[in-house]
C-alpha positions as a Markdown table, in Angstrom:
| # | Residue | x | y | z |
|---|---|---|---|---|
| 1 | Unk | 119.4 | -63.1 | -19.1 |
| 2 | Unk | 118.3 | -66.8 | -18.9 |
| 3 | Unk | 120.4 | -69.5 | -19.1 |
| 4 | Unk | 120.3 | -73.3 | -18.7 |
| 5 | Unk | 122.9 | -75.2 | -17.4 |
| 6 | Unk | 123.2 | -79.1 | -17.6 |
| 7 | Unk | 125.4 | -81.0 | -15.4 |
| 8 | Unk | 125.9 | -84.7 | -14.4 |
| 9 | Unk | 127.4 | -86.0 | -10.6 |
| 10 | Unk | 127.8 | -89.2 | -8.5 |
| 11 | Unk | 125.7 | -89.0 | -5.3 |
| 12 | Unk | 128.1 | -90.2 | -1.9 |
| 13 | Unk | 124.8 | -91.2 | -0.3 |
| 14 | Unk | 122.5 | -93.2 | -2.6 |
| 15 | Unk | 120.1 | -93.8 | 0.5 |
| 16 | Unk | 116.2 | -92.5 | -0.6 |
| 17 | Unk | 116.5 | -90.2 | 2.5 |
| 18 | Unk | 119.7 | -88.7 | 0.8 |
| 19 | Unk | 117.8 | -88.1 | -2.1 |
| 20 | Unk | 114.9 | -86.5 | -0.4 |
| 21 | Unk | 117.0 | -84.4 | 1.5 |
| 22 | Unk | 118.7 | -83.0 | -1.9 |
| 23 | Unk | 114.8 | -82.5 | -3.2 |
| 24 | Unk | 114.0 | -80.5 | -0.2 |
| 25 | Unk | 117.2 | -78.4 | 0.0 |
| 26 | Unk | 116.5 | -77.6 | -4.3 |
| 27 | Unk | 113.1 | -76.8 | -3.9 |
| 28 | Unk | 113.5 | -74.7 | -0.9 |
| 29 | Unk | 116.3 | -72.5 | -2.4 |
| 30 | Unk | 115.4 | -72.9 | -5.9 |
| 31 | Unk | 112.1 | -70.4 | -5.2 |
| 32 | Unk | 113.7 | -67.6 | -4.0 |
| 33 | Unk | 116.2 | -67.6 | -6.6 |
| 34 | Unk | 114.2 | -67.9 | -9.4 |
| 35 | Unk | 115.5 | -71.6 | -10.0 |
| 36 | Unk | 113.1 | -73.8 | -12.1 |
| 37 | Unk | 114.8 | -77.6 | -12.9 |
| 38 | Unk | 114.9 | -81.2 | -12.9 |
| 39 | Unk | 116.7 | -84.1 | -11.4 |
| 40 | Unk | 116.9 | -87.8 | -12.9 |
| 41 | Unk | 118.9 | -90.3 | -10.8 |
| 42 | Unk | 119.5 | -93.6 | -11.1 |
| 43 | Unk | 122.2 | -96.1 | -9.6 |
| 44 | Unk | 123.5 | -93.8 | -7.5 |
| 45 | Unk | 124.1 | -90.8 | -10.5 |
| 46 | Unk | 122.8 | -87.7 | -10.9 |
| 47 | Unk | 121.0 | -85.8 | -14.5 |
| 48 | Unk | 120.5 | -82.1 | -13.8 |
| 49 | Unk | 118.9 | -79.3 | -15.9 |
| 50 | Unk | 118.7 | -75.6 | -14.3 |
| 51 | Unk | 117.2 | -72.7 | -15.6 |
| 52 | Unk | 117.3 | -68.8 | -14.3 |
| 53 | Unk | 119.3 | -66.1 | -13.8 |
| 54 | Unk | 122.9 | -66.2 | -15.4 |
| 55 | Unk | 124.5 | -65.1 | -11.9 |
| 56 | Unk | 121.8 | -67.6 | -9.8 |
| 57 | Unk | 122.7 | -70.2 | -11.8 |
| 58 | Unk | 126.2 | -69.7 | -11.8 |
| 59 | Unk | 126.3 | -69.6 | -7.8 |
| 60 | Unk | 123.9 | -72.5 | -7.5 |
| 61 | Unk | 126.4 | -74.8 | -10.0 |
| 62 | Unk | 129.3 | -73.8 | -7.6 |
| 63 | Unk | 127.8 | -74.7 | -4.7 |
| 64 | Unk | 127.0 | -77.9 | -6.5 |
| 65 | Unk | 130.6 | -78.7 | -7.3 |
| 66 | Unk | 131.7 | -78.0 | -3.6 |
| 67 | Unk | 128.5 | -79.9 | -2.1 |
| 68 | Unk | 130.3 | -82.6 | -0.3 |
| 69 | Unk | 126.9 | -85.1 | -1.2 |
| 70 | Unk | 127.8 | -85.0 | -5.1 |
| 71 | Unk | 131.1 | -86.3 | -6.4 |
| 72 | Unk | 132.5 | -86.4 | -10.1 |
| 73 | Unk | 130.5 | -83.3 | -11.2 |
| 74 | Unk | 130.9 | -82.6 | -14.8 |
| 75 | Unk | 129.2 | -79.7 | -16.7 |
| 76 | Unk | 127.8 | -81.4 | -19.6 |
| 77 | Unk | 125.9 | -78.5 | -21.4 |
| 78 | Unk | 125.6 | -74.6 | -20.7 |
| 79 | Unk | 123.7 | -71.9 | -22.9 |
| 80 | Unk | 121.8 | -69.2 | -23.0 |
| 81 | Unk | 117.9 | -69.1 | -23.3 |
| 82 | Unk | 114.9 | -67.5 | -24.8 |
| 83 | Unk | 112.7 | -68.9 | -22.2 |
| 84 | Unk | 112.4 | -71.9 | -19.8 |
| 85 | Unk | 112.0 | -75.6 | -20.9 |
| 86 | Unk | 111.1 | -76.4 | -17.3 |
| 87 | Unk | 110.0 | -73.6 | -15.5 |
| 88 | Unk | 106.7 | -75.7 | -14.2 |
| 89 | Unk | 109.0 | -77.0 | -11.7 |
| 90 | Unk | 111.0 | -75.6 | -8.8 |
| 91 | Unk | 113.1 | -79.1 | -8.9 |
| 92 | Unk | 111.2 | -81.9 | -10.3 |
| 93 | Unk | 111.9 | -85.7 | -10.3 |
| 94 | Unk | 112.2 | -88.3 | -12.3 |
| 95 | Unk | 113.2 | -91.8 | -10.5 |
| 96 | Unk | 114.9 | -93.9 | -13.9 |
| 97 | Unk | 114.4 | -96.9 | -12.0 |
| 98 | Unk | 110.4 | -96.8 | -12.7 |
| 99 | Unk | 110.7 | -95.8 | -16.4 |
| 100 | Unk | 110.4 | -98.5 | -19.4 |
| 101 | Unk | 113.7 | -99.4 | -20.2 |
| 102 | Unk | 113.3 | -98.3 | -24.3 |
| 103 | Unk | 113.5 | -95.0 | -23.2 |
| 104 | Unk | 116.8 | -95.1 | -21.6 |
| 105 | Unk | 118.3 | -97.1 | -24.9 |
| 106 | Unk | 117.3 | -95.1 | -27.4 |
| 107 | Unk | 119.3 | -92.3 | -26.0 |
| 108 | Unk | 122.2 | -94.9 | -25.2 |
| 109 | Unk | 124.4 | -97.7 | -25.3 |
| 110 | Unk | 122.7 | -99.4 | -22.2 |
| 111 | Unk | 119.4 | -99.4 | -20.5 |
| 112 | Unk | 121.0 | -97.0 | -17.4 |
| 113 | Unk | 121.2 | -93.5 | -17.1 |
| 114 | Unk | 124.9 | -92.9 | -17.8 |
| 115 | Unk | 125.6 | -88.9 | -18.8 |
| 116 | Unk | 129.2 | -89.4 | -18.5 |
| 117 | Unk | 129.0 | -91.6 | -21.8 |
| 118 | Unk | 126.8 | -89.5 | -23.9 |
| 119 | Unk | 126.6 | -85.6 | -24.9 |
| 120 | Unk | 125.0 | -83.1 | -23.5 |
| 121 | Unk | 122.4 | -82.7 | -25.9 |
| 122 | Unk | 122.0 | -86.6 | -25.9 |
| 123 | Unk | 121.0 | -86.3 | -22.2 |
| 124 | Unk | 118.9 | -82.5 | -22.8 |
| 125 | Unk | 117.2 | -84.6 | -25.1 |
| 126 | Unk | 116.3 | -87.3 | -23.0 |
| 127 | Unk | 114.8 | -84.5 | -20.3 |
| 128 | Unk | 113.0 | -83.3 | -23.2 |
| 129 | Unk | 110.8 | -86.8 | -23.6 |
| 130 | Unk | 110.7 | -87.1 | -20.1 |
| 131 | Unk | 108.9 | -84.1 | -19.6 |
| 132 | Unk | 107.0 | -85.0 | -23.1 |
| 133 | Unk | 105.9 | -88.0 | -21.8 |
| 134 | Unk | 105.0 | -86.9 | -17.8 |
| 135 | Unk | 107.6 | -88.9 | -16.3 |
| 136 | Unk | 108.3 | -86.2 | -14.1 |
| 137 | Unk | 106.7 | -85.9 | -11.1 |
| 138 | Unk | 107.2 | -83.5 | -8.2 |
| 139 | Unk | 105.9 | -79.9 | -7.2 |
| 140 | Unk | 105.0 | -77.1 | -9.8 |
């Protein structure tokens, strides 16, 4: 059983070696498990679709909630799937602050990534055209 589970949080350490350090851990993990994702962030927030297993996703989302890196984690979207969306990538990335500000606004009030404001099928959309439009980079 697939599923694909959407969540938003507030990174405690906005540093780019913070981030890399999250990257690393995902991809790591996310292979053995069967994980396949991405991560947006921008000022300092977190956008996260993952897709596998219902039981490896459900573990991986409560280590998420008790990571002491993330705060404010909110589940934003949760179903079950057919197949993957983005199973080309063990965790890719997508760094908002190098995309074209329309994109960002015609998902939301204001040109910044802000899940907290929007649904979860606002922001699943928004995944969708970045991964439509190669803005996500990282390993396959």
């Amino acid at each position: 059983m697939l599923v694909r589970l959407l969540y938003a949080s507030r990174a405690v350490d906005t540093s780019q070696e913070a981030i890399d350090a999250i990257l690393a851990q995902a991809r790591s993990h996310n292979t053995t498990c069967g994980v396949t994702g991405i991560l947006c962030y921008g000022a300092g927030v977190f956008l996260q679709a993952i897709e596998g297993g219902r039981m490896a996703i459900s573990e991986l989302y409560g280590h998420i909630q008790r990571d002491p890196r993330h705060k404010d984690v909110v589940l934003l979207h949760y179903e079950e799937i057919s197949e993957r969306r983005f199973g080309g990538w063990t965790m890719g990335q997508v760094n908002l602050s190098k995309l074209n500000a329309s994109t960002l606004l015609k998902y939301s009030e204001r040109a910044e990534l802000d899940p907290y404001s929007v649904s979860g099928q606002v922001s699943l959309a928004l995944l969708e055209e970045l991964m439509a439009t190669a803005a996500i980079v990282g390993r396959h």
